[in-house]
mmCIF file of C-alpha atoms in Angstrom:
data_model
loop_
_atom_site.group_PDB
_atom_site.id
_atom_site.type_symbol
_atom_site.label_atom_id
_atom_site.label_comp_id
_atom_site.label_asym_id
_atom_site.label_seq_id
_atom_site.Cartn_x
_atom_site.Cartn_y
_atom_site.Cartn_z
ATOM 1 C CA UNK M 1 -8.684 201.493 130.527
ATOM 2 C CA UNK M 2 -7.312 202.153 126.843
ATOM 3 C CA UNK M 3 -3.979 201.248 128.462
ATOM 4 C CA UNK M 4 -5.105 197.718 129.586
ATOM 5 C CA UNK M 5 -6.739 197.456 126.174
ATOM 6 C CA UNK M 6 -3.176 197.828 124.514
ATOM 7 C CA UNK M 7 -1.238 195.870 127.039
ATOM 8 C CA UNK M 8 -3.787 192.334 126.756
ATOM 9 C CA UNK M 9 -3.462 193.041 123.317
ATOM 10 C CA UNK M 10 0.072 193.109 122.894
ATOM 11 C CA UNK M 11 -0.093 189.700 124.768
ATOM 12 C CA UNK M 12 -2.347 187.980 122.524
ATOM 13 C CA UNK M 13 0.197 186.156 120.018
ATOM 14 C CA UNK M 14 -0.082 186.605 116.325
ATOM 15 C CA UNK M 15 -0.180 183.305 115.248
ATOM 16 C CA UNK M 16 -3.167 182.591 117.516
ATOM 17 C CA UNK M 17 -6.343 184.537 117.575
ATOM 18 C CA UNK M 18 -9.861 183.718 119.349
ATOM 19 C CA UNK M 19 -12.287 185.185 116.887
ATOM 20 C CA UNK M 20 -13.196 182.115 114.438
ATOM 21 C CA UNK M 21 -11.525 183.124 111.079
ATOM 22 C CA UNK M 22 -12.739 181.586 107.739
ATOM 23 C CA UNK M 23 -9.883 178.865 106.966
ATOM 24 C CA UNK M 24 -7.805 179.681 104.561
ATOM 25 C CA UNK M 25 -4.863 178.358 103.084
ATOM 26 C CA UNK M 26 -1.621 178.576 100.976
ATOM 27 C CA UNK M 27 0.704 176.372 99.361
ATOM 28 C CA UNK M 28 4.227 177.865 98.542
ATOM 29 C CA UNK M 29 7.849 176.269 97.735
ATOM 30 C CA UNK M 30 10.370 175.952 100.768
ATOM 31 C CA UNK M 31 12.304 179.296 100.863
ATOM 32 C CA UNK M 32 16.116 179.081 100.962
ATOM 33 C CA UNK M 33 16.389 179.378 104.349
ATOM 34 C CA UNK M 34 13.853 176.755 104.860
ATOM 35 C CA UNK M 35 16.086 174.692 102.735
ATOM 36 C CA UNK M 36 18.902 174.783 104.737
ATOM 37 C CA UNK M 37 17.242 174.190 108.118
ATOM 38 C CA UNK M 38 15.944 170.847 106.736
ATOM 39 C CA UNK M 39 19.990 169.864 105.376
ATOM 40 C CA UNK M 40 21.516 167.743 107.541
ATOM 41 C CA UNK M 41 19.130 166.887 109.964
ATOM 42 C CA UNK M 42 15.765 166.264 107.757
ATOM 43 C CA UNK M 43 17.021 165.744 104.594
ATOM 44 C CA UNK M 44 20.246 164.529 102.879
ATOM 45 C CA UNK M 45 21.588 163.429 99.702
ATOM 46 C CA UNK M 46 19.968 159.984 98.851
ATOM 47 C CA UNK M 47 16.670 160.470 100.092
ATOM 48 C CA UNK M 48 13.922 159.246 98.181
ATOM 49 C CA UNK M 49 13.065 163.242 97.305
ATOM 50 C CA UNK M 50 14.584 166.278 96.082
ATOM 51 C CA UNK M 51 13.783 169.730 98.478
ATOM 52 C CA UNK M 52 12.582 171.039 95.036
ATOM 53 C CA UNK M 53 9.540 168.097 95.071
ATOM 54 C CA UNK M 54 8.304 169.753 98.523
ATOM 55 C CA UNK M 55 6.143 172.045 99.481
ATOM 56 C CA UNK M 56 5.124 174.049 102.599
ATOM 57 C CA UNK M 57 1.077 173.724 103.589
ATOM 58 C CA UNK M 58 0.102 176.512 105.518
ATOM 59 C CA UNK M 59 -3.632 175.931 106.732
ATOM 60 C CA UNK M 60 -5.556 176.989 109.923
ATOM 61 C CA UNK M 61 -5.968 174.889 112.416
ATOM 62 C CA UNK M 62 -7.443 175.057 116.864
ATOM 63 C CA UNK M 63 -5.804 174.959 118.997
ATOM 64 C CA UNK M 64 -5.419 173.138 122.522
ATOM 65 C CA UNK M 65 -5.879 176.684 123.633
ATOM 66 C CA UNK M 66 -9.198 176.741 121.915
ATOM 67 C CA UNK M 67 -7.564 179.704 119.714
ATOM 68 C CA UNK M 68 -7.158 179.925 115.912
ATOM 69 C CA UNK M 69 -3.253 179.393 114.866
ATOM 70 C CA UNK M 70 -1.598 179.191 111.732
ATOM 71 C CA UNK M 71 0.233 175.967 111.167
ATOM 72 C CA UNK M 72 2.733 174.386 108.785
ATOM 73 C CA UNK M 73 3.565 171.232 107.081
ATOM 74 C CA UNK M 74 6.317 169.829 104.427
ATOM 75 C CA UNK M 75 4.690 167.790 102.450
ATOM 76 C CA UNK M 76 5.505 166.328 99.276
ATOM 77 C CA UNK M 77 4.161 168.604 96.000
ATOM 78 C CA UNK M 78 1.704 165.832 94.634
ATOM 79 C CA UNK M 79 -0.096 165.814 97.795
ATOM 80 C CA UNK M 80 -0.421 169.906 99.206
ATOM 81 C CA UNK M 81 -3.387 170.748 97.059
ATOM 82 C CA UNK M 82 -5.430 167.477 97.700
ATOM 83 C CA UNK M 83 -4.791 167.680 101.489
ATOM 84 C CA UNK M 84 -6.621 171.739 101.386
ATOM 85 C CA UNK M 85 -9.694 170.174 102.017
ATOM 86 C CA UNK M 86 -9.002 167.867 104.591
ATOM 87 C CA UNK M 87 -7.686 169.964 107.199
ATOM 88 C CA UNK M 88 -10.795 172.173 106.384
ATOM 89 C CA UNK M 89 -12.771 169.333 107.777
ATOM 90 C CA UNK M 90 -10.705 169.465 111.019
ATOM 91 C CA UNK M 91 -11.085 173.484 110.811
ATOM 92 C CA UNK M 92 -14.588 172.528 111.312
ATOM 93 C CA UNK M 93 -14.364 169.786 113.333
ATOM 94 C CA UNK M 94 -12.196 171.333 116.024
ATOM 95 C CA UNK M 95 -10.127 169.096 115.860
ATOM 96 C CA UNK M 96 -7.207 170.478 118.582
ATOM 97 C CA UNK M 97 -3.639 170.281 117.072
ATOM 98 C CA UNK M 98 -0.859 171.887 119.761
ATOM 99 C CA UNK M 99 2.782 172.163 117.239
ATOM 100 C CA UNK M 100 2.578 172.902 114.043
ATOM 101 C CA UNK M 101 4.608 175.416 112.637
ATOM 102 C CA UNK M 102 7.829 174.925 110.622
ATOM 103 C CA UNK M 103 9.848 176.124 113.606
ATOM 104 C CA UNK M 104 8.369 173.117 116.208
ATOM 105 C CA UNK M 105 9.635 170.537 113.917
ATOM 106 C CA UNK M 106 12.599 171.756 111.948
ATOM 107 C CA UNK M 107 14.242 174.819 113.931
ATOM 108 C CA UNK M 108 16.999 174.683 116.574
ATOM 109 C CA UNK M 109 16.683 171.395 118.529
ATOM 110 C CA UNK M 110 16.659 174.198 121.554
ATOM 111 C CA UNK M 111 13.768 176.072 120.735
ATOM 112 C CA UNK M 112 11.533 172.483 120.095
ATOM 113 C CA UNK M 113 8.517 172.417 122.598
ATOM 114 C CA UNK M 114 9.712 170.369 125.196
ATOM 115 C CA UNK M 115 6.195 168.124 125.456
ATOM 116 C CA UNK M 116 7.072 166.804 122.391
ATOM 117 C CA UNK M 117 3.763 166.854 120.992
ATOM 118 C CA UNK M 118 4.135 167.851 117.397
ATOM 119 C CA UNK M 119 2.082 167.614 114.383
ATOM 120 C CA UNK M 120 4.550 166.342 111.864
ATOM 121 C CA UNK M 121 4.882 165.772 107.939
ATOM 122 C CA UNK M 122 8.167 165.391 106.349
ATOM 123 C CA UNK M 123 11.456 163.493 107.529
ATOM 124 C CA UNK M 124 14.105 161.927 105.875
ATOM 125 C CA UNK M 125 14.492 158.684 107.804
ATOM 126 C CA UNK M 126 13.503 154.994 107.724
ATOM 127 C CA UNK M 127 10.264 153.734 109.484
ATOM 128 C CA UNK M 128 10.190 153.292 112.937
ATOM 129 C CA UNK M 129 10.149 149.388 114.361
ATOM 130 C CA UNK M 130 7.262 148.223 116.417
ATOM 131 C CA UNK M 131 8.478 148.383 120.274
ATOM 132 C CA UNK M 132 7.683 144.966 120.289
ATOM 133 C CA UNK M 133 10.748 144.311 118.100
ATOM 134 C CA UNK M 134 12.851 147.306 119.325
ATOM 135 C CA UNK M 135 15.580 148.674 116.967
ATOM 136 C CA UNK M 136 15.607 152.351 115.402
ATOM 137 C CA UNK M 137 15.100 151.141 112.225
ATOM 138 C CA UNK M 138 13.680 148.747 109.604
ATOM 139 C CA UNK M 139 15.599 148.943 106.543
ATOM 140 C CA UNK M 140 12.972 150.934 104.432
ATOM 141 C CA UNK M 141 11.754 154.520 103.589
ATOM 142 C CA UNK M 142 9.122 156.086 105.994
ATOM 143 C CA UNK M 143 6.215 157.493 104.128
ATOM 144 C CA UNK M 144 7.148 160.910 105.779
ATOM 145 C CA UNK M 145 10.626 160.755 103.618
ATOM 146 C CA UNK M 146 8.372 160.790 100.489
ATOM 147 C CA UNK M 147 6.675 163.514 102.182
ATOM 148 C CA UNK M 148 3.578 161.649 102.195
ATOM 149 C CA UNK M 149 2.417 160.900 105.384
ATOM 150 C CA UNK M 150 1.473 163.781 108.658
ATOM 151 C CA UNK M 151 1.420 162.255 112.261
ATOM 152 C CA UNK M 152 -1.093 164.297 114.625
ATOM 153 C CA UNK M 153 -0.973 164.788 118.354
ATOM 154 C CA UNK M 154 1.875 161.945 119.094
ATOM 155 C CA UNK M 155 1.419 162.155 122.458
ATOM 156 C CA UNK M 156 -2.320 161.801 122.333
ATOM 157 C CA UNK M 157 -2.223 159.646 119.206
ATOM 158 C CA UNK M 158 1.150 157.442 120.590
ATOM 159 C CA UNK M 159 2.950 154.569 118.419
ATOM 160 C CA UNK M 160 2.406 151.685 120.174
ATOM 161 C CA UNK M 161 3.253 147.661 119.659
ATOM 162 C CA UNK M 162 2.026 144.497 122.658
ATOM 163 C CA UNK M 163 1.066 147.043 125.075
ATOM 164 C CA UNK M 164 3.832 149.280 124.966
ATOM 165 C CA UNK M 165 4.976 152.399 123.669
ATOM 166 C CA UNK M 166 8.515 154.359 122.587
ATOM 167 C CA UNK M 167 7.469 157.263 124.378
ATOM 168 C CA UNK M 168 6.354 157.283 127.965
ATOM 169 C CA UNK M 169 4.061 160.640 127.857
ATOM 170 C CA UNK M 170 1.725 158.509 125.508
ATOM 171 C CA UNK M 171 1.219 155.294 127.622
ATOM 172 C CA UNK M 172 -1.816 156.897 129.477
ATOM 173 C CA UNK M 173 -3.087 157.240 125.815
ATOM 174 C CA UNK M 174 -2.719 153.575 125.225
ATOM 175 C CA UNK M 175 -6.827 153.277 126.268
ATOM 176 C CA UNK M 176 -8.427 154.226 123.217
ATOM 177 C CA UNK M 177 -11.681 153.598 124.347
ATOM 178 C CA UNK M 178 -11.454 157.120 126.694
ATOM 179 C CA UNK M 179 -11.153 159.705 124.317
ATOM 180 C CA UNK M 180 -9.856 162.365 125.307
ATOM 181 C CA UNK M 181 -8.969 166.158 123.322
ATOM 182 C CA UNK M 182 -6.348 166.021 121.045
ATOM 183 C CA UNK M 183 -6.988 162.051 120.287
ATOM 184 C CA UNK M 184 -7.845 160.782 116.639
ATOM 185 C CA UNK M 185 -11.499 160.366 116.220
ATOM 186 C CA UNK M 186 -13.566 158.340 113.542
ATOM 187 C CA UNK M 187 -14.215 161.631 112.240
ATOM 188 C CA UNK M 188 -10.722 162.947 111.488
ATOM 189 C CA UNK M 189 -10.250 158.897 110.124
ATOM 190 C CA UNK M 190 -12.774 160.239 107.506
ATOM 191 C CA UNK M 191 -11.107 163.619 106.838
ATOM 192 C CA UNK M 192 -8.417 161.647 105.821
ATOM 193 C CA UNK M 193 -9.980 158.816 104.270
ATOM 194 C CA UNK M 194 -11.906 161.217 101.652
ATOM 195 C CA UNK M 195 -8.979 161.725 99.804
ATOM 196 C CA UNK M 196 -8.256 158.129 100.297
ATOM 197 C CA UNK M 197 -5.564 157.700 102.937
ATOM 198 C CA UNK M 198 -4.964 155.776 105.630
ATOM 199 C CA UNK M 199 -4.914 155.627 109.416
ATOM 200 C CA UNK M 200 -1.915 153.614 111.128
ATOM 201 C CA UNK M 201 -4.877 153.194 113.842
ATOM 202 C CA UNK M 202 -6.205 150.637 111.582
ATOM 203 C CA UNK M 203 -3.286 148.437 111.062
ATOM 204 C CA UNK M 204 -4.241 144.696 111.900
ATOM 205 C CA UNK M 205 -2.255 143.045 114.722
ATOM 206 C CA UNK M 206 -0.776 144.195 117.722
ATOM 207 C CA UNK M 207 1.185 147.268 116.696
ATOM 208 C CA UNK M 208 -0.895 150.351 115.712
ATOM 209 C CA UNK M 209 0.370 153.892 115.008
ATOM 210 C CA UNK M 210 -2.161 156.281 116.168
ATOM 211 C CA UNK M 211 -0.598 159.558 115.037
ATOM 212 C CA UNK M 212 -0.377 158.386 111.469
ATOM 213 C CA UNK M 213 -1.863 159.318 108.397
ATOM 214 C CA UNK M 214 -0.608 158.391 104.816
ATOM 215 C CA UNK M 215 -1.103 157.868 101.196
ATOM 216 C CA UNK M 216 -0.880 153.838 101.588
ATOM 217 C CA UNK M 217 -1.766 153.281 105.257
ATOM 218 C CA UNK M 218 1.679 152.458 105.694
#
């Protein structure tokens, strides 16, 4: 029996635990070799901030496994501290988040979960167009290049313009009125909004970003 005991331990990841922990959290400066995973691909010479103005956010979080993981975010440095207490709401909310650590969004494009669905801060790159103008760009800084802006859930929480969306695992999302785990509630909205940011699921018009928190609402 003590044999068993050791083995289904062994199997239990350490990021993830089932025992509720307190949430913590920790806010630290991007290492070196965080740094150079995020040249070239996430960041490059020109964009709007300097890998010195960002900052890692490492905060508890459920997940879909119902399990307590450790996730992180790059965010920009005038925004870790303030967004502590936000994600201690969704601590306590329950609020399911499936990828988040630095390796899901910035390590080898081999090792990326291949659903896709992950919780996302920083990226040097333009904002997306609406599908219902198509295009891969629009000719101005994301928020998420500031480092001001975190998407949840994109699958759950998909980008989506006159009915359609850029990716297809999020179309049976598109129904907002059949919530469903993993989907942005009116009480994660107010996570957010207590610090006074805004939810792309607002927008007026046709196009709506579900996934999308951000200093602006932009």
């Amino acid at each position: 029996m003590l044999a068993l005991l050791v083995v289904l331990v062994a199997l239990v990841p350490l990021s993830a635990t089932a025992t509720p922990q307190p949430f913590h959290s920790s806010i630290r400066p991007l290492s070196t070799h965080m740094q150079a995973q995020l040249e070239g691909r996430f960041w490059h010479s020109g964009c709007p901030v300097e890998l010195s103005q960002l900052r890692v956010l490492r905060v508890l979080h459920v997940g879909f496994d119902g399990r307590t993981h450790t996730g992180e975010l790059v965010v920009n440095q005038d925004v870790a501290r303030p967004l502590v207490p936000v994600f201690r709401q969704l601590y306590a909310l329950g609020f399911p988040m499936r990828h988040m650590r630095f390796a899901d969004a910035y390590g080898p494009a081999s090792a990326h979960p291949k659903d896709g669905d992950i919780s996302g801060s920083f990226e040097c790159r333009e904002a997306v167009p609406s599908p219902c103008t198509g295009g891969t760009g629009t000719g101005t800084w994301s928020n998420r290049a500031y480092g001001h802006a975190i998407d949840l859930n994109p699958v759950e929480n998909p980008y989506v313009g006159c009915g359609m969306s850029h990716d297809p695992a999020g179309r049976k999302y598109l129904d907002r009125s059949r919530l469903r785990r993993g989907m942005v509630t009116p009480a994660v909205v107010r996570a957010f909004g207590s610090i006074g940011w805004g939810w792309g699921g607002a927008w007026s018009g046709s196009t709506k970003d579900y996934m999308h928190f951000s200093v602006n609402g932009h």
